[in-house]
């Protein structure tokens, strides 16, 4: 475990350096990740709603995120849903921890090929913030929705 005593900016910089090293180790420098059949996987940041007013809605958002992850994988993408991953370790109700998770997700985004925005349940404030940042950075953004989500809709 690492304890940080610096500012949030220092932490984000450190995370960025760790991400750079980790990605280089995994994908061999400049190459992209490849699955077993040898086809290139597209590094994709996945954005979908997370925050919710109640437990039932939160569970719906998590189930939806899992469906979005599966959709990305089936498209030949290697998705990262940082809003789901980091929320498991951080307290989303504490601004400092929420911002740390957001910063970590944005650090990963520096390495992505594409950003996939899933729209079936609308665009949350966090998603709006992410879209603005990705657009400002000139990243490829695709908007997706499912015509039939009968398994998860009520």
mmCIF file of C-alpha atoms in Angstrom:
data_model
loop_
_atom_site.group_PDB
_atom_site.id
_atom_site.type_symbol
_atom_site.label_atom_id
_atom_site.label_comp_id
_atom_site.label_asym_id
_atom_site.label_seq_id
_atom_site.Cartn_x
_atom_site.Cartn_y
_atom_site.Cartn_z
ATOM 1 C CA UNK A 1 0.000 0.000 0.000
ATOM 2 C CA UNK A 2 1.233 3.482 -0.866
ATOM 3 C CA UNK A 3 0.431 6.503 1.272
ATOM 4 C CA UNK A 4 0.432 9.853 -0.523
ATOM 5 C CA UNK A 5 1.243 13.024 1.319
ATOM 6 C CA UNK A 6 1.225 15.333 -1.686
ATOM 7 C CA UNK A 7 -1.568 17.162 -3.422
ATOM 8 C CA UNK A 8 -4.222 15.575 -5.626
ATOM 9 C CA UNK A 9 -2.203 16.810 -8.615
ATOM 10 C CA UNK A 10 0.863 14.911 -7.338
ATOM 11 C CA UNK A 11 -1.208 11.779 -6.886
ATOM 12 C CA UNK A 12 -2.643 12.073 -10.408
ATOM 13 C CA UNK A 13 0.841 12.597 -11.857
ATOM 14 C CA UNK A 14 2.087 9.497 -10.023
ATOM 15 C CA UNK A 15 -0.903 7.492 -11.246
ATOM 16 C CA UNK A 16 -0.220 8.675 -14.793
ATOM 17 C CA UNK A 17 3.392 7.458 -14.583
ATOM 18 C CA UNK A 18 2.272 4.106 -13.157
ATOM 19 C CA UNK A 19 -0.309 3.759 -15.934
ATOM 20 C CA UNK A 20 2.353 4.525 -18.559
ATOM 21 C CA UNK A 21 4.633 1.821 -17.165
ATOM 22 C CA UNK A 22 1.839 -0.712 -16.723
ATOM 23 C CA UNK A 23 0.517 -0.220 -20.262
ATOM 24 C CA UNK A 24 4.051 -0.453 -21.676
ATOM 25 C CA UNK A 25 4.623 -3.707 -19.776
ATOM 26 C CA UNK A 26 1.332 -5.187 -20.947
ATOM 27 C CA UNK A 27 1.309 -4.143 -24.569
ATOM 28 C CA UNK A 28 5.060 -4.142 -25.239
ATOM 29 C CA UNK A 29 5.665 -0.424 -25.653
ATOM 30 C CA UNK A 30 3.824 1.055 -28.608
ATOM 31 C CA UNK A 31 1.843 -2.053 -29.612
ATOM 32 C CA UNK A 32 -1.823 -2.356 -28.670
ATOM 33 C CA UNK A 33 -3.230 -5.220 -26.646
ATOM 34 C CA UNK A 34 -4.054 -8.389 -28.580
ATOM 35 C CA UNK A 35 -6.368 -11.248 -27.721
ATOM 36 C CA UNK A 36 -5.498 -14.913 -28.238
ATOM 37 C CA UNK A 37 -6.518 -15.024 -31.898
ATOM 38 C CA UNK A 38 -4.017 -12.252 -32.647
ATOM 39 C CA UNK A 39 -6.559 -9.573 -33.519
ATOM 40 C CA UNK A 40 -5.768 -6.126 -32.175
ATOM 41 C CA UNK A 41 -7.978 -4.953 -29.329
ATOM 42 C CA UNK A 42 -9.031 -1.314 -29.299
ATOM 43 C CA UNK A 43 -8.324 0.360 -25.944
ATOM 44 C CA UNK A 44 -11.675 1.925 -25.052
ATOM 45 C CA UNK A 45 -12.859 4.092 -22.182
ATOM 46 C CA UNK A 46 -16.460 3.243 -21.337
ATOM 47 C CA UNK A 47 -18.792 5.894 -19.931
ATOM 48 C CA UNK A 48 -22.231 5.047 -18.532
ATOM 49 C CA UNK A 49 -24.297 6.306 -15.584
ATOM 50 C CA UNK A 50 -23.139 5.310 -12.106
ATOM 51 C CA UNK A 51 -24.402 7.643 -9.377
ATOM 52 C CA UNK A 52 -27.908 6.862 -8.163
ATOM 53 C CA UNK A 53 -30.497 8.125 -5.688
ATOM 54 C CA UNK A 54 -31.180 4.661 -4.273
ATOM 55 C CA UNK A 55 -29.808 1.121 -4.140
ATOM 56 C CA UNK A 56 -32.207 -0.208 -6.777
ATOM 57 C CA UNK A 57 -31.116 2.378 -9.328
ATOM 58 C CA UNK A 58 -27.464 1.780 -8.434
ATOM 59 C CA UNK A 59 -27.882 -1.940 -9.112
ATOM 60 C CA UNK A 60 -29.527 -1.139 -12.449
ATOM 61 C CA UNK A 61 -26.596 1.096 -13.398
ATOM 62 C CA UNK A 62 -24.077 -1.598 -12.430
ATOM 63 C CA UNK A 63 -25.946 -4.262 -14.420
ATOM 64 C CA UNK A 64 -26.075 -1.865 -17.371
ATOM 65 C CA UNK A 65 -22.328 -1.145 -17.097
ATOM 66 C CA UNK A 66 -21.640 -4.885 -17.164
ATOM 67 C CA UNK A 67 -23.747 -5.194 -20.316
ATOM 68 C CA UNK A 68 -21.828 -2.284 -21.864
ATOM 69 C CA UNK A 69 -18.510 -3.962 -20.991
ATOM 70 C CA UNK A 70 -19.664 -7.142 -22.702
ATOM 71 C CA UNK A 71 -20.793 -5.133 -25.739
ATOM 72 C CA UNK A 72 -17.350 -3.519 -26.009
ATOM 73 C CA UNK A 73 -15.594 -6.876 -25.719
ATOM 74 C CA UNK A 74 -17.770 -8.317 -28.467
ATOM 75 C CA UNK A 75 -16.797 -5.368 -30.678
ATOM 76 C CA UNK A 76 -13.092 -6.207 -30.308
ATOM 77 C CA UNK A 77 -12.456 -3.539 -27.700
ATOM 78 C CA UNK A 78 -10.624 -3.707 -24.387
ATOM 79 C CA UNK A 79 -12.920 -1.504 -22.265
ATOM 80 C CA UNK A 80 -12.176 0.278 -19.011
ATOM 81 C CA UNK A 81 -15.187 1.377 -16.968
ATOM 82 C CA UNK A 82 -13.212 3.316 -14.383
ATOM 83 C CA UNK A 83 -16.360 4.709 -12.760
ATOM 84 C CA UNK A 84 -17.330 1.147 -11.824
ATOM 85 C CA UNK A 85 -13.841 -0.111 -10.983
ATOM 86 C CA UNK A 86 -12.674 2.743 -8.755
ATOM 87 C CA UNK A 87 -16.009 3.167 -7.009
ATOM 88 C CA UNK A 88 -15.499 -0.318 -5.569
ATOM 89 C CA UNK A 89 -12.360 0.837 -3.728
ATOM 90 C CA UNK A 90 -13.150 4.496 -3.065
ATOM 91 C CA UNK A 91 -15.957 6.206 -1.187
ATOM 92 C CA UNK A 92 -17.982 7.961 -3.890
ATOM 93 C CA UNK A 93 -19.648 10.103 -1.201
ATOM 94 C CA UNK A 94 -16.346 11.783 -0.289
ATOM 95 C CA UNK A 95 -15.437 14.488 -2.789
ATOM 96 C CA UNK A 96 -11.679 13.907 -2.440
ATOM 97 C CA UNK A 97 -12.011 10.169 -3.125
ATOM 98 C CA UNK A 98 -14.474 10.682 -5.963
ATOM 99 C CA UNK A 99 -12.088 13.189 -7.581
ATOM 100 C CA UNK A 100 -9.190 10.748 -7.168
ATOM 101 C CA UNK A 101 -11.167 8.075 -9.012
ATOM 102 C CA UNK A 102 -12.079 10.525 -11.765
ATOM 103 C CA UNK A 103 -8.440 11.599 -12.101
ATOM 104 C CA UNK A 104 -7.324 7.961 -12.323
ATOM 105 C CA UNK A 105 -9.881 7.318 -15.073
ATOM 106 C CA UNK A 106 -8.707 10.374 -16.991
ATOM 107 C CA UNK A 107 -5.081 9.176 -16.639
ATOM 108 C CA UNK A 108 -6.072 5.910 -18.334
ATOM 109 C CA UNK A 109 -7.855 7.873 -21.038
ATOM 110 C CA UNK A 110 -4.496 9.248 -22.176
ATOM 111 C CA UNK A 111 -3.755 5.761 -23.534
ATOM 112 C CA UNK A 112 -7.112 4.987 -25.133
ATOM 113 C CA UNK A 113 -7.985 4.705 -28.797
ATOM 114 C CA UNK A 114 -11.677 5.448 -28.359
ATOM 115 C CA UNK A 115 -14.321 6.568 -25.872
ATOM 116 C CA UNK A 116 -17.690 4.781 -25.894
ATOM 117 C CA UNK A 117 -20.614 6.667 -24.335
ATOM 118 C CA UNK A 118 -23.667 4.500 -23.557
ATOM 119 C CA UNK A 119 -26.893 6.495 -23.610
ATOM 120 C CA UNK A 120 -29.797 4.177 -22.703
ATOM 121 C CA UNK A 121 -30.140 5.680 -19.211
ATOM 122 C CA UNK A 122 -29.222 9.241 -20.123
ATOM 123 C CA UNK A 123 -26.128 11.348 -19.567
ATOM 124 C CA UNK A 124 -25.144 11.933 -15.938
ATOM 125 C CA UNK A 125 -23.149 14.928 -14.691
ATOM 126 C CA UNK A 126 -20.050 12.727 -14.533
ATOM 127 C CA UNK A 127 -20.582 11.556 -18.100
ATOM 128 C CA UNK A 128 -21.059 15.153 -19.277
ATOM 129 C CA UNK A 129 -17.794 16.117 -17.607
ATOM 130 C CA UNK A 130 -16.019 13.156 -19.246
ATOM 131 C CA UNK A 131 -17.461 13.936 -22.692
ATOM 132 C CA UNK A 132 -16.248 17.527 -22.423
ATOM 133 C CA UNK A 133 -12.747 16.431 -21.415
ATOM 134 C CA UNK A 134 -12.478 13.760 -24.117
ATOM 135 C CA UNK A 135 -13.735 16.203 -26.769
ATOM 136 C CA UNK A 136 -11.254 18.835 -25.607
ATOM 137 C CA UNK A 137 -8.442 16.265 -25.919
ATOM 138 C CA UNK A 138 -9.598 15.370 -29.448
ATOM 139 C CA UNK A 139 -10.354 11.727 -28.656
ATOM 140 C CA UNK A 140 -12.614 9.627 -30.870
ATOM 141 C CA UNK A 141 -16.015 9.502 -29.153
ATOM 142 C CA UNK A 142 -18.780 7.105 -30.154
ATOM 143 C CA UNK A 143 -22.302 7.207 -28.769
ATOM 144 C CA UNK A 144 -24.130 3.913 -28.327
ATOM 145 C CA UNK A 145 -27.425 2.581 -27.088
ATOM 146 C CA UNK A 146 -29.192 -0.743 -27.142
ATOM 147 C CA UNK A 147 -32.503 -1.053 -28.948
ATOM 148 C CA UNK A 148 -33.650 -3.791 -26.622
ATOM 149 C CA UNK A 149 -32.505 -3.945 -23.030
ATOM 150 C CA UNK A 150 -35.386 -6.084 -21.805
ATOM 151 C CA UNK A 151 -33.181 -8.045 -19.445
ATOM 152 C CA UNK A 152 -32.342 -4.974 -17.324
ATOM 153 C CA UNK A 153 -35.264 -2.622 -17.880
ATOM 154 C CA UNK A 154 -38.247 -2.646 -15.579
#
